[in-house]
Amino acid sequence: YLHHHVQTLKIDMFGSLWWWCSGAYVSSSDAIGLFTFMHSLPRLKRLEVRMMSRSLDIFSAAFTDSSSLLGSGSGEGLFELRGVETLVVNSSAAFLVNHCPDLKTLIMKGRGDGEDCAVEKYTELQSLFEITTPCSSLRQDDDGSGFQCAEELRSFDGSATWSLTELTFLTTTFPHLRHLVLRSESYCYRADVACIMRILGQGLKQLKTLQISKIEYLDTGYRGVWK
């Protein structure tokens, strides 16, 4: 069967249909149907999802309704996407990292990449992962201080404003990163070079490659006055 050979799946939820499938029209069956379909792809390795924050209601409803399914045992593992090693998302779909326990590469695209809705307000990195989820791959540290998710993640490419808070969250949530690409979500990085290097150096002991995109936004080195 064809779906047994699918290794890459791209889901674009920016259409008008998905705009109306939220708010007063929200139905948990939409999200449950998506996860059920993804489970029908046993060789799925790369998942790409683009959506608006408005559609988060669909998933929140599904995770809430799943409590009865989990209680009966029929929903066990429904929201866990084992086997997915590469996840490409815009900021609204970033919560999916919590559902991919075998994840090795995470690419988060933002407004600067043309992947987020221009009228939606900016949400800090940590809040993007905080959607209520029944998935066992998202859990608190023993001391309750933070998340543990995608523990196998080795490569992160993401857009954010990169404040001190966001940098600290990145290094404590994904401490085993080896490859890191930082992209600016605004005109400038919130943290300066010294702070970025200090936080990354202290938190990412296994880091091998670092790419800071739009390095001129850090106000480092020579930049001509006239462009």
XYZ file of C-alpha atoms in Angstrom:
227
model
C 0.000 0.000 0.000
C 1.205 3.520 -0.855
C 0.870 4.929 2.681
C 3.259 2.265 3.960
C 6.079 3.958 1.999
C 5.407 7.599 2.953
C 8.341 9.116 4.854
C 7.487 12.852 4.573
C 4.143 14.510 5.350
C 3.314 18.208 4.984
C 0.163 19.629 6.588
C -0.828 23.231 5.769
C -3.652 24.525 7.981
C -3.602 28.137 6.786
C -6.653 27.774 4.510
C -10.089 29.299 5.038
C -11.524 25.908 6.042
C -9.205 25.684 9.051
C -9.997 29.297 9.939
C -13.614 28.352 10.558
C -12.767 25.044 12.270
C -12.079 26.847 15.532
C -13.786 29.045 18.083
C -17.504 28.222 18.181
C -16.975 25.553 15.518
C -14.170 23.684 17.242
C -14.319 19.892 17.127
C -11.835 17.531 18.734
C -12.515 15.017 15.967
C -10.478 17.146 13.541
C -7.271 16.778 15.559
C -7.975 13.164 16.450
C -8.459 12.444 12.754
C -5.089 14.023 11.945
C -3.232 11.981 14.550
C -5.047 8.817 13.458
C -3.982 9.462 9.869
C -0.364 10.056 10.883
C -0.393 6.758 12.762
C -1.345 5.060 9.490
C 2.076 6.056 8.083
C 4.456 3.582 9.764
C 7.573 4.908 7.989
C 6.938 8.598 8.623
C 10.258 10.306 9.406
C 9.707 13.968 8.514
C 6.632 15.991 9.503
C 5.956 19.579 8.380
C 3.037 21.510 9.898
C 1.954 25.116 9.339
C -1.044 26.531 11.174
C -2.545 29.613 12.838
C -2.788 29.986 16.603
C -6.568 30.060 16.175
C -6.443 26.354 15.313
C -4.862 25.451 18.669
C -8.422 25.156 20.022
C -8.873 22.017 17.916
C -5.932 20.284 19.559
C -6.737 21.537 23.066
C -10.245 20.094 22.712
C -8.835 16.776 21.498
C -6.376 16.532 24.403
C -9.173 17.326 26.867
C -11.595 14.815 25.329
C -8.882 12.165 25.201
C -9.049 11.668 28.966
C -12.040 9.377 28.534
C -10.304 7.488 25.734
C -7.168 7.027 27.799
C -9.246 5.851 30.718
C -10.717 3.062 28.605
C -7.329 2.209 27.092
C -8.482 2.809 23.512
C -6.589 6.090 23.180
C -3.232 4.874 24.476
C -0.420 6.329 22.355
C -2.813 8.171 20.034
C -0.994 11.501 20.362
C 2.530 10.073 20.413
C 4.276 10.144 17.030
C 7.114 7.695 17.443
C 9.479 7.404 14.502
C 9.288 11.077 13.491
C 12.881 12.329 13.543
C 12.540 15.702 11.768
C 9.857 18.273 12.594
C 9.390 21.485 10.594
C 6.799 23.853 12.085
C 5.823 27.474 12.372
C 5.489 28.905 15.884
C 1.813 27.950 16.360
C 2.579 24.289 15.682
C 5.681 24.158 17.905
C 3.778 22.226 20.596
C 4.086 19.135 18.395
C 7.657 18.703 19.615
C 6.087 17.290 22.778
C 4.531 14.491 20.730
C 7.666 13.304 18.928
C 9.829 11.463 21.497
C 12.298 10.247 18.825
C 12.876 13.741 17.426
C 16.436 14.557 16.341
C 15.952 17.736 14.260
C 13.594 20.648 14.982
C 13.125 23.539 12.558
C 10.911 26.384 13.802
C 9.982 29.036 11.265
C 8.569 32.421 12.228
C 7.161 35.622 10.838
C 10.500 36.566 9.334
C 10.382 33.378 7.269
C 6.872 34.173 5.999
C 5.430 31.201 7.894
C 3.473 32.993 10.652
C 0.367 35.135 10.307
C 1.476 38.781 10.184
C -1.341 39.986 12.450
C -0.697 37.529 15.276
C 1.247 38.778 18.292
C 4.642 37.361 19.141
C 4.711 34.519 21.685
C 7.849 33.721 23.654
C 9.543 30.392 23.060
C 8.571 28.676 26.302
C 4.877 29.512 25.899
C 4.828 27.834 22.489
C 5.433 24.465 24.168
C 2.915 24.901 26.976
C -0.315 23.723 25.313
C -2.009 21.169 27.569
C -1.122 17.699 26.342
C -1.680 14.156 27.627
C 1.455 12.966 25.825
C 3.975 11.217 28.060
C 6.886 12.727 26.122
C 6.177 16.063 27.819
C 6.808 15.952 31.540
C 8.212 18.047 34.323
C 11.699 17.679 35.742
C 11.927 15.907 39.083
C 12.094 19.268 40.834
C 9.217 20.650 38.723
C 11.426 23.405 37.344
C 11.024 22.772 33.640
C 10.166 20.578 30.687
C 11.769 17.387 29.505
C 10.863 16.646 25.909
C 12.509 15.338 22.741
C 15.539 14.212 24.720
C 17.206 12.882 21.552
C 17.101 16.302 19.853
C 20.506 17.135 18.386
C 19.750 19.902 15.856
C 17.671 23.067 16.349
C 17.012 25.812 13.778
C 14.622 28.414 15.123
C 13.254 31.941 14.883
C 12.714 33.988 18.041
C 13.678 37.343 19.531
C 16.284 35.442 21.585
C 15.950 37.160 24.912
C 17.896 35.882 27.919
C 14.794 33.974 29.015
C 14.406 32.270 25.644
C 18.079 31.339 25.410
C 18.011 29.844 28.904
C 14.853 27.889 28.108
C 16.461 26.524 24.947
C 19.606 25.309 26.700
C 17.781 23.741 29.655
C 15.115 22.053 27.519
C 17.471 20.734 24.833
C 20.857 20.390 26.592
C 22.254 17.818 24.134
C 22.151 19.999 21.003
C 25.104 19.631 18.651
C 23.944 21.925 15.835
C 22.200 25.241 16.449
C 20.913 27.955 14.112
C 19.514 31.144 15.663
C 17.312 33.364 13.498
C 16.077 36.792 14.516
C 12.307 37.280 14.710
C 12.629 41.070 15.014
C 14.947 43.850 13.928
C 17.495 42.907 16.556
C 18.424 40.135 18.974
C 17.259 40.867 22.538
C 20.492 39.503 24.020
C 23.968 40.783 23.136
C 26.857 38.670 21.871
C 28.475 38.229 25.280
C 25.248 36.941 26.865
C 24.481 34.628 23.947
C 27.946 33.070 24.077
C 27.881 32.743 27.867
C 24.479 31.047 28.043
C 25.153 28.725 25.106
C 28.617 27.875 26.411
C 27.353 27.008 29.867
C 24.262 25.103 28.752
C 25.233 23.288 25.550
C 28.354 21.288 26.347
C 28.051 19.114 23.207
C 27.522 21.954 20.706
C 29.644 21.562 17.572
C 28.248 24.132 15.123
C 26.587 27.502 15.748
C 25.077 29.759 13.097
C 23.677 33.176 14.021
C 21.668 34.476 11.093
C 21.524 38.204 10.356
C 24.620 38.739 12.453
C 24.523 42.459 11.611
C 21.520 42.756 13.939
C 23.896 42.186 16.857
C 25.657 45.496 16.091
C 29.007 43.736 15.963
C 31.801 44.586 13.546
C 31.723 47.016 10.639
C 28.442 48.051 9.052
C 28.319 50.779 6.429
C 26.049 53.732 7.136
C 24.779 53.872 3.566
C 23.313 50.735 2.063
